[in-house]
Amino acid sequence: MAASRGVAILVGAGDAIGAAVARRFAEGGYTVCICRRDGAKSRGLVDELKAAGHDIRAFSIDARQESEVQGLCAEVEKSVGPIEVCLFNAGSNVNKPLLDTTEKLFFKAWELACYAGFLVGREAARVMLPRGRGTIFFTGATASIRGGLGFTAFSSAKFALRAVAQAMARELGPRNIHVVHLLIDAGVDSEAIHLRMKAAKGIEASEIPPDSLTKTTSIAEAYWFAHQQTRDGWTHELDLRPSVEKW
C-alpha cells in the first residue's frame, strides 16, 4: 500500500455521494474515514476498497453531538493520521406543507443540516489551522439558494449552512484552509431518488432519460477538482446540474 497523502473524513457519508467521494479520494491516495450514524452500514464499501488496496475506516457518529464530533477528530488525528480533507454531507431533505411543519421537524432539519455542519467544520478547522493547510467541503442543494413549496424547514437549514460555509471561507481562507460549498442543483442519480421518482410519478429507473440526473461520480470529481486547486485560484462555491435542468 502506498504512503497516504493524509486523511479524508467524510461525515454524513451515505451510499450515494458519500460512497462516491470515498472511492475518489481513496483512489487519489488518501486514507478515508467514513463517518455516519451507523458505521456498520458502510461495511460493503469498506471491504470493496480494502480489497482494492486502499486504507479505509468506518466510524459511527451522531454529528449533532458536539462531544462525538470532537471525539472523532481527536481519535482520527491520534490513531489514523492528520486530517487534510473534511466533507460534511449530512442532510435533512423533508418536504411538508407549512401548516404540517411542526416545531420538532423544523428544529431537526436545522440541527442536522446546519448545526451539525458548523460542529464538523469548526472541529476540522481546529486541527487543520496549526498545520496551516486543509480543505473543508459542504454539500449544498437547490434549497441552499431558493425556498421551494413545502421546503420551509429544509431550505432554511440549507440557506443557513451556506452562510456558515461563506463565513468560514472568509475567516479561514487567509490561513490556507480552503472551504468549498458544492451546490447540487439537481436530482442525484441514486437509488433513493429512483424510488422517489417511482413513488411520485410512476417512473422506473430504466425510463429516466440519460444524463438527466447528476451522477455521484460527477459530484465526487467536482470535489476532487476543487481540492486540487492552487491557492491563487480557489473556488468557494461550485454549482452542478445536468444540461437539461431548469435554473
Short mmCIF file of C-alpha atoms in Angstrom, two decimals:
data_model
loop_
_atom_site.label_atom_id
_atom_site.label_comp_id
_atom_site.label_asym_id
_atom_site.label_seq_id
_atom_site.Cartn_x
_atom_site.Cartn_y
_atom_site.Cartn_z
CA MET A 1 0.00 0.00 0.00
CA ALA A 2 1.41 3.40 -0.99
CA ALA A 3 2.02 6.04 1.65
CA SER A 4 -1.13 8.04 2.44
CA ARG A 5 -1.43 11.68 1.43
CA GLY A 6 -3.31 12.23 4.70
CA VAL A 7 -6.81 11.54 5.95
CA ALA A 8 -10.14 12.47 4.41
CA ILE A 9 -13.03 12.30 6.87
CA LEU A 10 -16.48 12.13 5.29
CA VAL A 11 -19.26 12.96 7.75
CA GLY A 12 -22.79 12.01 6.79
CA ALA A 13 -21.37 9.77 4.10
CA GLY A 14 -24.13 7.52 2.85
CA ASP A 15 -24.29 5.09 -0.03
CA ALA A 16 -24.58 7.69 -2.81
CA ILE A 17 -22.49 10.90 -2.71
CA GLY A 18 -20.51 9.83 0.34
CA ALA A 19 -19.55 6.49 -1.19
CA ALA A 20 -18.51 8.12 -4.48
CA VAL A 21 -16.33 10.68 -2.68
CA ALA A 22 -14.81 7.88 -0.60
CA ARG A 23 -13.85 5.99 -3.74
CA ARG A 24 -12.40 9.07 -5.44
CA PHE A 25 -10.26 10.21 -2.54
CA ALA A 26 -9.12 6.65 -1.80
CA GLU A 27 -8.03 6.36 -5.44
CA GLY A 28 -6.26 9.70 -5.01
CA GLY A 29 -4.11 8.29 -2.23
CA TYR A 30 -5.97 9.37 0.91
CA THR A 31 -6.84 7.30 3.92
CA VAL A 32 -10.62 7.62 4.07
CA CYS A 33 -12.74 7.64 7.21
CA ILE A 34 -16.44 7.18 6.53
CA CYS A 35 -18.44 8.68 9.38
CA ARG A 36 -22.18 8.14 9.65
CA ARG A 37 -24.85 7.38 12.23
CA ASP A 38 -24.32 3.63 11.80
CA GLY A 39 -20.83 2.89 10.55
CA ALA A 40 -21.71 -0.77 10.02
CA LYS A 41 -23.83 0.24 7.02
CA SER A 42 -20.61 1.05 5.14
CA ARG A 43 -19.13 -2.41 5.65
CA GLY A 44 -19.60 -3.36 1.98
CA LEU A 45 -17.80 -0.23 0.78
CA VAL A 46 -15.01 -0.71 3.31
CA ASP A 47 -14.49 -4.29 2.14
CA GLU A 48 -14.58 -3.18 -1.52
CA LEU A 49 -11.93 -0.50 -1.09
CA LYS A 50 -9.74 -2.60 1.16
CA ALA A 51 -9.79 -5.36 -1.46
CA ALA A 52 -8.57 -2.76 -3.97
CA GLY A 53 -5.63 -1.95 -1.70
CA HIS A 54 -6.95 1.25 -0.13
CA ASP A 55 -6.87 2.28 3.53
CA ILE A 56 -10.43 2.96 4.66
CA ARG A 57 -12.15 3.00 8.05
CA ALA A 58 -15.74 3.40 9.22
CA PHE A 59 -16.89 5.28 12.32
CA SER A 60 -20.31 5.61 13.95
CA ILE A 61 -21.09 9.21 14.91
CA ASP A 62 -24.04 11.48 15.55
CA ALA A 63 -22.79 14.74 14.05
CA ARG A 64 -25.34 16.72 16.07
CA GLN A 65 -23.48 15.87 19.26
CA GLU A 66 -20.55 18.18 19.96
CA SER A 67 -18.70 15.65 22.13
CA GLU A 68 -18.93 12.97 19.45
CA VAL A 69 -17.58 15.28 16.72
CA GLN A 70 -14.73 16.37 18.97
CA GLY A 71 -14.02 12.77 19.90
CA LEU A 72 -13.99 11.71 16.25
CA CYS A 73 -11.42 14.32 15.24
CA ALA A 74 -9.23 13.54 18.24
CA GLU A 75 -9.37 9.80 17.57
CA VAL A 76 -8.62 10.14 13.86
CA GLU A 77 -5.72 12.50 14.49
CA LYS A 78 -4.28 10.16 17.12
CA SER A 79 -4.83 6.74 15.58
CA VAL A 80 -5.20 7.27 11.82
CA GLY A 81 -3.35 10.41 10.71
CA PRO A 82 -3.61 14.13 10.02
CA ILE A 83 -6.97 15.28 8.69
CA GLU A 84 -6.31 17.00 5.36
CA VAL A 85 -9.84 16.86 3.94
CA CYS A 86 -13.22 17.05 5.64
CA LEU A 87 -16.60 16.63 3.93
CA PHE A 88 -19.89 17.44 5.62
CA ASN A 89 -22.57 15.70 3.62
CA ALA A 90 -25.44 15.19 6.08
CA GLY A 91 -28.85 16.49 5.09
CA SER A 92 -32.49 16.58 6.12
CA ASN A 93 -34.48 16.69 2.92
CA VAL A 94 -38.04 16.92 4.20
CA ASN A 95 -40.99 18.21 2.20
CA LYS A 96 -44.01 19.23 4.27
CA PRO A 97 -46.70 21.89 3.84
CA LEU A 98 -46.14 24.87 6.10
CA LEU A 99 -49.01 24.08 8.47
CA ASP A 100 -47.81 20.49 8.81
CA THR A 101 -44.25 21.58 9.65
CA THR A 102 -44.01 21.05 13.38
CA GLU A 103 -41.56 22.76 15.68
CA LYS A 104 -39.82 19.42 16.16
CA LEU A 105 -39.45 18.82 12.42
CA PHE A 106 -38.17 22.36 11.77
CA PHE A 107 -35.60 22.10 14.55
CA LYS A 108 -34.48 18.62 13.46
CA ALA A 109 -33.88 19.83 9.90
CA TRP A 110 -31.77 22.75 11.13
CA GLU A 111 -29.93 20.63 13.67
CA LEU A 112 -28.86 18.02 11.13
CA ALA A 113 -28.22 20.16 8.05
CA CYS A 114 -26.78 23.30 9.67
CA TYR A 115 -25.78 22.90 13.31
CA ALA A 116 -24.01 19.61 12.67
CA GLY A 117 -22.19 21.22 9.74
CA PHE A 118 -20.99 24.01 12.00
CA LEU A 119 -19.68 21.49 14.54
CA VAL A 120 -17.89 19.40 11.92
CA GLY A 121 -16.39 22.40 10.14
CA ARG A 122 -15.24 24.01 13.38
CA GLU A 123 -13.55 20.87 14.68
CA ALA A 124 -11.90 20.17 11.32
CA ALA A 125 -10.57 23.74 11.32
CA ARG A 126 -9.30 23.28 14.87
CA VAL A 127 -6.90 20.52 13.80
CA MET A 128 -6.05 21.99 10.38
CA LEU A 129 -5.12 25.53 11.48
CA PRO A 130 -1.96 24.62 13.42
CA ARG A 131 -0.64 22.90 10.27
CA GLY A 132 -1.73 25.75 8.02
CA ARG A 133 -3.46 23.60 5.40
CA GLY A 134 -6.62 21.65 4.68
CA THR A 135 -9.85 21.50 2.69
CA ILE A 136 -13.34 21.59 4.16
CA PHE A 137 -16.30 20.67 1.94
CA PHE A 138 -20.01 21.27 2.48
CA THR A 139 -22.68 19.69 0.27
CA GLY A 140 -25.45 22.13 -0.66
CA ALA A 141 -28.62 21.81 -2.71
CA THR A 142 -31.12 23.84 -4.74
CA ALA A 143 -32.67 24.62 -1.35
CA SER A 144 -29.45 26.45 -0.39
CA ILE A 145 -30.42 29.35 -2.65
CA ARG A 146 -34.15 29.02 -3.25
CA GLY A 147 -37.02 28.27 -0.93
CA GLY A 148 -39.49 25.89 -2.53
CA LEU A 149 -43.05 24.72 -1.98
CA GLY A 150 -43.07 22.51 1.09
CA PHE A 151 -39.41 23.11 1.92
CA THR A 152 -39.68 25.69 4.71
CA ALA A 153 -37.64 23.56 7.12
CA PHE A 154 -35.13 22.16 4.64
CA SER A 155 -34.48 25.42 2.78
CA SER A 156 -33.94 27.40 5.96
CA ALA A 157 -31.40 24.83 7.14
CA LYS A 158 -29.53 24.71 3.83
CA PHE A 159 -29.55 28.50 3.49
CA ALA A 160 -28.00 28.65 6.96
CA LEU A 161 -25.35 26.04 6.15
CA ARG A 162 -24.37 28.09 3.10
CA ALA A 163 -23.87 31.11 5.37
CA VAL A 164 -21.74 29.03 7.74
CA ALA A 165 -19.59 27.94 4.79
CA GLN A 166 -19.19 31.51 3.49
CA ALA A 167 -18.23 32.87 6.90
CA MET A 168 -15.74 30.06 7.39
CA ALA A 169 -14.23 30.63 3.95
CA ARG A 170 -13.66 34.32 4.66
CA GLU A 171 -12.06 33.61 8.02
CA LEU A 172 -10.04 30.52 7.15
CA GLY A 173 -9.01 31.24 3.55
CA PRO A 174 -6.25 33.71 4.50
CA ARG A 175 -4.91 30.99 6.79
CA ASN A 176 -4.66 28.49 3.91
CA ILE A 177 -7.79 26.45 4.72
CA HIS A 178 -9.86 26.01 1.56
CA VAL A 179 -13.62 25.98 2.28
CA VAL A 180 -15.87 24.81 -0.56
CA HIS A 181 -19.66 24.78 -0.84
CA LEU A 182 -20.82 22.46 -3.63
CA LEU A 183 -24.32 23.38 -4.71
CA ILE A 184 -26.03 20.38 -6.29
CA ASP A 185 -28.93 21.91 -8.22
CA ALA A 186 -30.22 18.59 -9.48
CA GLY A 187 -31.62 15.23 -8.67
CA VAL A 188 -28.82 12.82 -7.81
CA ASP A 189 -28.64 9.60 -9.78
CA SER A 190 -29.11 7.29 -6.79
CA GLU A 191 -31.38 4.56 -5.57
CA ALA A 192 -33.16 6.93 -3.18
CA ILE A 193 -34.04 9.35 -5.99
CA HIS A 194 -35.11 6.49 -8.25
CA LEU A 195 -37.53 5.28 -5.57
CA ARG A 196 -38.82 8.81 -5.01
CA MET A 197 -39.47 9.31 -8.73
CA LYS A 198 -41.27 6.00 -8.95
CA ALA A 199 -43.49 6.84 -5.98
CA ALA A 200 -44.28 10.35 -7.24
CA LYS A 201 -44.58 9.80 -10.98
CA GLY A 202 -44.52 6.05 -11.56
CA ILE A 203 -41.22 6.33 -13.47
CA GLU A 204 -38.98 3.27 -13.40
CA ALA A 205 -35.22 3.77 -13.16
CA SER A 206 -34.80 2.33 -16.67
CA GLU A 207 -37.16 5.02 -18.04
CA ILE A 208 -35.19 8.00 -16.70
CA PRO A 209 -33.60 9.85 -19.66
CA PRO A 210 -29.81 9.52 -19.81
CA ASP A 211 -27.85 12.30 -18.08
CA SER A 212 -30.98 13.93 -16.65
CA LEU A 213 -29.77 13.23 -13.11
CA THR A 214 -26.32 14.11 -11.81
CA LYS A 215 -24.14 11.07 -11.24
CA THR A 216 -22.46 10.63 -7.88
CA THR A 217 -19.15 10.10 -9.69
CA SER A 218 -19.50 13.55 -11.28
CA ILE A 219 -20.07 15.06 -7.84
CA ALA A 220 -17.01 13.27 -6.47
CA GLU A 221 -14.92 14.56 -9.39
CA ALA A 222 -16.07 18.12 -8.64
CA TYR A 223 -14.88 17.78 -5.07
CA TRP A 224 -11.58 16.30 -6.23
CA PHE A 225 -11.14 19.16 -8.73
CA ALA A 226 -11.73 21.79 -6.05
CA HIS A 227 -9.33 20.09 -3.66
CA GLN A 228 -6.57 20.17 -6.29
CA GLN A 229 -6.83 23.91 -6.92
CA THR A 230 -3.84 26.11 -6.15
CA ARG A 231 -4.41 28.85 -3.60
CA ASP A 232 -4.17 31.65 -6.18
CA GLY A 233 -7.35 30.32 -7.85
CA TRP A 234 -9.64 28.83 -5.24
CA THR A 235 -13.32 28.19 -5.83
CA HIS A 236 -15.60 28.69 -2.87
CA GLU A 237 -18.95 27.85 -4.45
CA LEU A 238 -19.42 25.50 -7.36
CA ASP A 239 -22.82 24.59 -8.77
CA LEU A 240 -23.58 21.36 -10.60
CA ARG A 241 -26.63 20.43 -12.67
CA PRO A 242 -27.32 18.32 -15.77
CA SER A 243 -27.71 20.14 -19.08
CA VAL A 244 -31.48 19.63 -19.09
CA GLU A 245 -32.08 21.07 -15.61
CA LYS A 246 -34.10 24.30 -15.46
CA TRP A 247 -32.48 27.00 -13.33
#
